[in-house]
Tab-separated table of C-alpha atoms in Angstrom:
chain	number	residue	atom	x	y	z
A	127	MET	CA	0.000	0.000	0.000
A	128	ASP	CA	1.502	3.394	-0.957
A	129	THR	CA	1.925	6.278	1.501
A	130	THR	CA	-1.240	8.111	0.501
A	131	ALA	CA	-3.303	4.941	0.657
A	132	ARG	CA	-1.989	4.148	4.132
A	133	LYS	CA	-2.857	7.649	5.339
A	134	VAL	CA	-6.354	7.490	3.895
A	135	ALA	CA	-6.909	4.005	5.312
A	136	THR	CA	-5.841	5.175	8.767
A	137	LEU	CA	-8.192	8.171	8.727
A	138	VAL	CA	-11.100	6.104	7.380
A	139	ALA	CA	-10.512	3.466	10.029
A	140	GLY	CA	-10.655	6.193	12.662
A	141	GLY	CA	-14.007	7.360	11.316
A	142	LEU	CA	-12.658	10.780	10.368
A	143	LEU	CA	-12.923	10.570	6.584
A	144	LEU	CA	-15.462	9.280	4.103
A	145	ALA	CA	-14.511	6.055	2.400
A	146	GLY	CA	-14.837	5.796	-1.369
A	147	VAL	CA	-14.489	9.498	-2.167
A	148	GLY	CA	-11.655	11.603	-3.634
A	149	VAL	CA	-8.053	11.013	-2.653
A	150	THR	CA	-7.946	15.714	1.704
A	151	VAL	CA	4.685	31.868	12.788
A	152	VAL	CA	7.772	30.527	13.573
A	153	PRO	CA	7.200	27.418	15.684
A	154	ALA	CA	7.618	28.390	19.320
A	155	VAL	CA	6.243	27.557	22.737
A	156	ALA	CA	2.650	26.434	22.353
A	157	ALA	CA	0.159	29.009	23.582
A	158	PRO	CA	-2.709	28.094	25.917
A	159	ARG	CA	-6.138	27.657	24.358
A	160	HIS	CA	-8.186	30.831	24.073
A	161	SER	CA	-11.190	30.817	26.340
A	162	SER	CA	-14.613	32.369	25.970
A	163	ALA	CA	-17.502	33.220	28.228
A	164	ALA	CA	-19.651	31.022	26.017
A	165	PRO	CA	-19.903	27.422	27.328
A	166	ALA	CA	-17.618	24.831	25.823
A	167	PRO	CA	-19.341	22.758	23.123
A	168	THR	CA	-20.405	19.207	23.803
A	169	SER	CA	-18.540	16.744	21.589
A	170	THR	CA	-17.944	13.015	21.513
A	171	ALA	CA	-14.801	13.448	19.401
A	172	ALA	CA	-11.421	12.599	20.884
A	173	SER	CA	-9.372	15.505	22.181
A	174	ALA	CA	-7.025	16.967	19.548
A	175	PRO	CA	-4.232	19.543	19.681
A	176	THR	CA	-4.903	23.186	18.942
A	177	LYS	CA	-5.340	23.494	15.181
A	178	ALA	CA	-2.048	25.264	14.645
A	179	SER	CA	0.806	22.787	14.923
A	180	SER	CA	2.668	25.449	16.895
A	181	THR	CA	2.093	29.078	17.746
A	182	PRO	CA	4.324	32.160	17.883
A	183	SER	CA	5.175	33.506	21.312
A	184	ALA	CA	3.555	36.861	20.481
A	185	SER	CA	0.137	35.320	21.228
A	186	ALA	CA	1.103	33.351	24.311
A	187	THR	CA	-1.264	35.227	26.620
A	188	ALA	CA	-4.945	34.617	25.996
A	189	LYS	CA	-7.714	36.998	26.923
A	190	PRO	CA	-11.256	35.648	27.364
A	191	SER	CA	-13.800	37.659	25.409
A	192	ALA	CA	-17.508	37.310	24.731
A	193	SER	CA	-18.418	40.823	23.678
A	194	ALA	CA	-18.348	42.203	20.161
A	195	SER	CA	-15.059	43.672	18.946
A	196	THR	CA	-14.999	47.428	18.456
A	197	THR	CA	-13.053	49.021	15.663
A	198	ALA	CA	-12.340	52.262	17.519
A	199	SER	CA	-10.289	50.674	20.309
A	200	MET	CA	-8.490	48.119	18.198
A	201	SER	CA	-6.125	49.759	15.775
A	202	PRO	CA	-4.422	47.415	13.278
A	203	THR	CA	-0.686	46.886	13.545
A	204	ALA	CA	1.743	45.859	10.857
A	205	SER	CA	5.398	44.985	10.804
A	206	ALA	CA	7.580	44.485	7.769
A	207	SER	CA	10.156	41.720	7.758
A	208	PRO	CA	13.020	41.062	5.380
A	209	SER	CA	12.085	38.963	2.401
A	210	PRO	CA	13.995	35.668	2.594
A	211	THR	CA	15.737	34.279	-0.450
A	212	PRO	CA	14.029	30.988	-1.381
A	213	THR	CA	16.273	27.958	-1.604
A	214	THR	CA	13.945	26.243	-4.026
A	215	SER	CA	15.696	23.865	-6.398
A	216	ALA	CA	16.028	24.671	-10.101
A	217	ALA	CA	13.668	21.811	-10.916
A	218	THR	CA	11.020	23.151	-8.530
A	219	SER	CA	11.409	26.672	-9.914
A	220	ALA	CA	10.985	25.384	-13.462
A	221	THR	CA	7.897	23.444	-12.467
A	222	ALA	CA	6.452	26.486	-10.726
A	223	ALA	CA	7.179	28.735	-13.682
A	224	ALA	CA	5.428	26.308	-16.007
A	225	SER	CA	2.413	26.087	-13.725
A	226	PHE	CA	2.061	29.894	-13.534
A	227	ALA	CA	0.938	30.027	-17.148
A	228	ALA	CA	-1.808	27.452	-16.644
A	229	ALA	CA	-2.936	27.946	-13.032
A	230	ALA	CA	-6.703	28.140	-12.889
A	231	GLY	CA	-7.658	26.670	-9.525
A	232	GLY	CA	-8.764	23.154	-8.758
A	233	ASN	CA	-12.086	21.428	-8.594
A	234	VAL	CA	-12.660	21.012	-4.869
A	235	PRO	CA	-15.762	18.832	-4.459
A	236	VAL	CA	-18.713	19.515	-2.197
A	237	THR	CA	-18.837	16.758	0.418
A	238	THR	CA	-21.504	15.084	2.494
A	239	THR	CA	-22.291	17.714	5.139
A	240	GLY	CA	-19.787	17.594	7.969
A	241	GLN	CA	-17.659	14.791	6.484
A	242	SER	CA	-14.120	15.568	5.367
A	243	GLN	CA	-12.315	13.845	2.531
A	244	VAL	CA	-8.726	13.847	1.289
A	245	LEU	CA	-8.271	15.684	-2.011
A	246	ALA	CA	-6.641	14.117	-5.034
A	247	ALA	CA	-3.871	16.214	-6.587
A	248	SER	CA	-6.149	17.094	-9.511
A	249	GLN	CA	-8.795	18.434	-7.109
A	250	GLN	CA	-6.550	20.773	-5.150
A	251	SER	CA	-7.044	24.511	-5.335
A	252	THR	CA	-4.099	26.726	-6.246
A	253	LYS	CA	-5.661	29.363	-3.980
A	254	VAL	CA	-5.111	27.324	-0.803
A	255	GLY	CA	-1.752	26.398	0.652
A	256	ALA	CA	0.345	25.575	3.698
A	257	ILE	CA	2.426	27.935	5.829
A	258	PHE	CA	6.009	26.946	6.668
A	259	SER	CA	8.272	28.731	9.127
A	260	SER	CA	11.091	28.783	6.566
A	261	ASP	CA	11.673	27.994	2.891
A	262	SER	CA	12.766	24.483	3.798
A	263	ILE	CA	9.758	22.654	2.384
A	264	THR	CA	9.817	19.388	4.308
A	265	PRO	CA	6.918	16.948	4.703
A	266	GLY	CA	5.226	17.383	8.068
A	267	ASN	CA	6.887	20.747	8.684
A	268	HIS	CA	3.925	22.977	7.819
A	269	HIS	CA	1.989	24.375	10.754
A	270	CYS	CA	-0.995	26.335	9.384
A	271	THR	CA	-3.181	26.932	6.322
A	272	ALA	CA	-3.793	30.151	4.355
A	273	SER	CA	-5.761	31.242	1.288
A	274	VAL	CA	-5.323	33.845	-1.442
A	275	VAL	CA	-7.607	36.871	-1.043
A	276	ASP	CA	-8.574	38.994	-4.023
A	277	SER	CA	-6.742	42.331	-3.829
A	278	PRO	CA	-5.614	45.094	-6.219
A	279	ALA	CA	-1.964	44.010	-6.186
A	280	GLY	CA	-2.746	40.309	-5.933
A	281	ASP	CA	-0.370	39.783	-3.028
A	282	VAL	CA	-2.610	39.147	0.010
A	283	ILE	CA	-3.286	35.931	1.928
A	284	VAL	CA	-5.443	35.388	5.012
A	285	THR	CA	-4.908	33.033	7.949
A	286	ALA	CA	-5.333	32.992	11.737
A	287	ALA	CA	-3.370	35.533	13.765
A	288	HIS	CA	-1.976	32.781	15.990
A	289	CYS	CA	-0.307	31.307	12.886
A	290	LEU	CA	1.928	34.312	12.188
A	291	SER	CA	3.657	36.907	14.329
A	292	SER	CA	3.827	40.509	13.119
A	293	GLY	CA	7.573	40.549	13.799
A	294	GLN	CA	8.272	37.202	12.193
A	295	ALA	CA	10.779	36.783	9.391
A	296	GLY	CA	11.336	33.876	7.044
A	297	ALA	CA	7.844	32.341	6.836
A	298	VAL	CA	6.574	31.233	3.424
A	299	PHE	CA	3.256	30.341	1.799
A	300	VAL	CA	3.153	27.286	-0.484
A	301	PRO	CA	-0.052	27.165	-2.572
A	302	GLY	CA	-1.060	23.749	-3.840
A	303	TYR	CA	1.403	22.062	-1.467
A	304	ARG	CA	1.409	18.256	-1.523
A	305	ASP	CA	3.761	15.588	-0.149
A	306	GLY	CA	6.829	17.795	0.054
A	307	SER	CA	6.376	19.454	-3.343
A	308	ALA	CA	5.676	23.098	-4.202
A	309	PRO	CA	4.087	22.902	-7.681
A	310	ASP	CA	2.968	26.539	-7.594
A	311	GLY	CA	6.067	28.058	-6.041
A	312	VAL	CA	7.324	29.113	-2.614
A	313	TRP	CA	6.146	32.632	-1.769
A	314	SER	CA	8.000	34.725	0.809
A	315	ILE	CA	5.831	36.470	3.400
A	316	THR	CA	7.107	40.034	3.700
A	317	GLN	CA	4.562	41.679	6.002
A	318	VAL	CA	1.931	40.571	8.514
A	319	VAL	CA	-1.053	42.726	9.502
A	320	GLU	CA	-2.772	41.879	12.784
A	321	ASN	CA	-4.969	43.780	15.221
A	322	SER	CA	-3.302	45.400	18.224
A	323	ALA	CA	-5.859	43.659	20.439
A	324	TRP	CA	-4.332	40.379	19.259
A	325	THR	CA	-0.668	41.355	19.334
A	326	GLY	CA	-1.109	43.019	22.712
A	327	ASP	CA	-2.918	40.340	24.662
A	328	GLY	CA	-4.135	37.589	22.343
A	329	ASP	CA	-7.800	38.655	22.192
A	330	ALA	CA	-9.630	35.613	20.805
A	331	ASP	CA	-12.091	37.863	18.957
A	332	ASN	CA	-9.247	39.182	16.775
A	333	ASP	CA	-7.615	35.925	15.728
A	334	VAL	CA	-7.185	36.756	12.046
A	335	ALA	CA	-4.192	38.002	10.051
A	336	PHE	CA	-3.543	39.223	6.539
A	337	ALA	CA	-0.086	38.833	5.060
A	338	LEU	CA	1.665	40.176	1.969
A	339	VAL	CA	3.861	37.996	-0.233
A	340	ALA	CA	6.611	39.047	-2.606
A	341	PRO	CA	6.087	38.593	-6.377
A	342	GLN	CA	7.833	35.703	-8.068
A	343	ASN	CA	9.036	35.295	-11.643
A	344	GLY	CA	7.489	38.663	-12.457
A	345	GLN	CA	4.002	37.610	-11.364
A	346	SER	CA	1.826	38.305	-8.375
A	347	LEU	CA	0.557	35.412	-6.275
A	348	GLU	CA	-3.027	35.982	-7.366
A	349	SER	CA	-2.061	35.964	-11.030
A	350	ALA	CA	-0.163	32.716	-10.548
A	351	ALA	CA	-3.021	31.148	-8.595
A	352	GLY	CA	-5.651	32.004	-11.172
A	353	GLY	CA	-7.395	34.513	-8.904
A	354	GLY	CA	-8.271	34.888	-5.247
A	355	TYR	CA	-11.328	34.403	-3.080
A	356	THR	CA	-13.403	37.463	-2.214
A	357	LEU	CA	-13.516	38.755	1.355
A	358	SER	CA	-16.859	39.200	3.100
A	359	THR	CA	-16.920	41.356	6.237
A	360	SER	CA	-20.678	41.804	6.537
A	361	GLY	CA	-20.859	39.885	9.824
A	362	THR	CA	-22.305	36.667	8.393
A	363	THR	CA	-23.275	34.264	11.198
A	364	ALA	CA	-25.020	31.459	9.292
A	365	ALA	CA	-23.974	29.899	5.991
A	366	THR	CA	-23.000	26.682	4.268
A	367	VAL	CA	-19.215	26.856	3.953
A	368	GLN	CA	-16.451	24.973	2.140
A	369	MET	CA	-13.276	24.467	4.171
A	370	THR	CA	-9.983	23.191	2.708
A	371	GLY	CA	-7.001	22.842	5.033
A	372	TYR	CA	-3.717	21.055	5.673
A	373	PRO	CA	-3.505	18.686	8.662
A	374	SER	CA	0.189	18.514	9.573
A	375	ALA	CA	0.142	14.733	9.850
A	376	THR	CA	-0.988	13.962	6.292
A	377	ASP	CA	0.726	16.352	3.798
A	378	GLU	CA	-2.340	16.331	1.569
A	379	PRO	CA	-5.219	18.798	1.985
A	380	ILE	CA	-8.665	17.789	3.193
A	381	THR	CA	-11.948	19.476	2.378
A	382	CYS	CA	-15.382	19.564	3.996
A	383	THR	CA	-18.754	21.208	3.408
A	384	GLY	CA	-20.328	22.284	6.693
A	385	ASP	CA	-23.126	24.397	8.096
A	386	ALA	CA	-21.675	27.335	10.026
A	387	SER	CA	-23.709	29.085	12.700
A	388	ALA	CA	-23.299	31.621	15.499
A	389	TYR	CA	-21.588	30.312	18.627
A	390	SER	CA	-21.633	33.713	20.341
A	391	THR	CA	-21.997	37.304	19.181
A	392	THR	CA	-18.382	37.287	17.995
A	393	GLN	CA	-17.673	33.645	17.138
A	394	LEU	CA	-18.831	31.090	14.561
A	395	VAL	CA	-18.872	27.285	14.874
A	396	VAL	CA	-19.006	24.479	12.321
A	397	GLY	CA	-18.912	20.689	12.515
A	398	CYS	CA	-16.460	19.046	10.080
A	399	THR	CA	-14.439	15.918	10.795
A	400	ALA	CA	-10.626	15.599	10.884
A	401	PHE	CA	-9.618	19.265	11.130
A	402	THR	CA	-6.622	18.632	13.369
A	403	GLY	CA	-3.329	20.466	13.985
A	404	GLY	CA	-2.181	22.398	10.921
A	405	THR	CA	-5.658	23.440	9.790
A	406	SER	CA	-5.684	26.728	11.723
A	407	GLY	CA	-6.210	29.562	9.259
A	408	THR	CA	-8.402	27.478	6.931
A	409	ALA	CA	-10.835	29.787	5.116
A	410	TRP	CA	-14.611	29.392	5.477
A	411	LEU	CA	-16.005	29.927	1.963
A	412	ALA	CA	-19.675	30.856	1.646
A	413	GLY	CA	-21.459	30.561	-1.699
A	414	TYR	CA	-18.768	28.192	-2.921
A	415	ASP	CA	-18.783	27.347	-6.646
A	416	SER	CA	-16.839	24.104	-7.046
A	417	GLY	CA	-16.539	24.321	-10.825
A	418	ALA	CA	-15.109	27.843	-10.761
A	419	ASP	CA	-13.326	27.463	-7.386
A	420	GLN	CA	-14.870	30.722	-6.165
A	421	GLY	CA	-16.473	31.840	-2.937
A	422	SER	CA	-16.523	34.494	-0.225
A	423	ILE	CA	-14.375	34.132	2.895
A	424	ILE	CA	-16.513	34.783	5.992
A	425	GLY	CA	-14.017	33.439	8.537
A	426	VAL	CA	-10.927	31.340	9.178
A	427	ILE	CA	-10.310	28.540	11.684
A	428	GLY	CA	-9.171	30.338	14.817
A	429	GLY	CA	-10.666	32.401	17.624
A	430	TYR	CA	-12.226	30.421	20.466
A	431	GLN	CA	-9.833	27.652	21.609
A	432	GLN	CA	-7.546	28.827	18.777
A	433	GLY	CA	-9.947	27.146	16.378
A	434	GLY	CA	-11.132	24.222	18.484
A	435	ASP	CA	-9.935	21.631	20.990
A	436	THR	CA	-11.453	18.736	19.048
A	437	ALA	CA	-10.898	17.602	15.466
A	438	ASP	CA	-14.595	17.627	14.545
A	439	THR	CA	-15.596	21.104	15.766
A	440	SER	CA	-14.010	24.326	14.493
A	441	TYR	CA	-14.445	27.994	15.336
A	442	SER	CA	-13.853	31.364	13.674
A	443	ILE	CA	-14.288	34.981	14.609
A	444	VAL	CA	-17.148	36.831	12.918
A	445	PHE	CA	-15.705	38.961	10.107
A	446	GLY	CA	-16.918	42.548	10.525
A	447	PRO	CA	-15.610	46.148	10.371
A	448	THR	CA	-12.414	45.356	12.308
A	449	THR	CA	-11.498	42.625	9.822
A	450	GLN	CA	-12.260	44.998	6.949
A	451	ALA	CA	-9.919	47.586	8.470
A	452	LEU	CA	-7.124	45.009	8.661
A	453	TYR	CA	-7.647	44.048	5.031
A	454	GLU	CA	-7.571	47.689	3.931
A	455	GLN	CA	-4.320	48.224	5.792
A	456	ALA	CA	-2.817	45.144	4.145
A	457	VAL	CA	-3.888	46.365	0.705
A	458	ALA	CA	-2.356	49.765	1.436
A	459	GLY	CA	0.936	47.988	2.121
């Protein structure tokens, strides 16, 4: 049995994936789970690690919060970091350059509600990728997930704030990552934009970050990825969402269609199996069009419990005016 088959068989045997369907920042001291005044959800799923494989020390102190975030008292903060020089091999660079001309997104399937499945390489989206703490792209070394957001310069990604530190240098985004390969290039993260309420005291209601990436081979990330997902900051609290993320233990992405709902006035919740460590930052896409690989991002895995203490239940902050302000600051550079 090959590696992928063994991984799929293990997850199916554990009841985390559907059988018979498609083939799913600097690491530092782990931060404590974020707490909330809302009661902890009831779940029969086994306890799982926080959904970031590791978290930067900048967010080590959590602050419980159950009230709505206010834009006036939470000014965004940004910090530029030197752009690292990728050590990608010539073969990988050639492959990436060839893929830039043809990138048009994948064909991520809609799943049985709440049931995750491993994605085949042909189904993967070029708009979703893994975050690594350096440009050493090694299997099992990615710790979070991010997605390309539509922007004027085509250089913006979104993830959870606990996945990246505003002072961090050297982190990279690898769209379309699979089994140690970077078919769509290795993109250096040059700037991280997070809310001061997060960077100051780890406010769980501000667990979202936008990051800028440097162009590569004369192209922007969005151009290479065949577009980006739109951002919705209208405060959506109920929607059917598509979630595609990278569990650290598998090195292939998983996807799930789930029904998101309000968990509190500032947090969303959704039930989808197998979203374990590494899936923090996974985008919640409302109105997802599988054929066109398009949708609107209404949240990312993060927030309460840094995205969830169990593999089958995930959380996100509600995207509203504060999130919009962060995005606008990222776009402004």
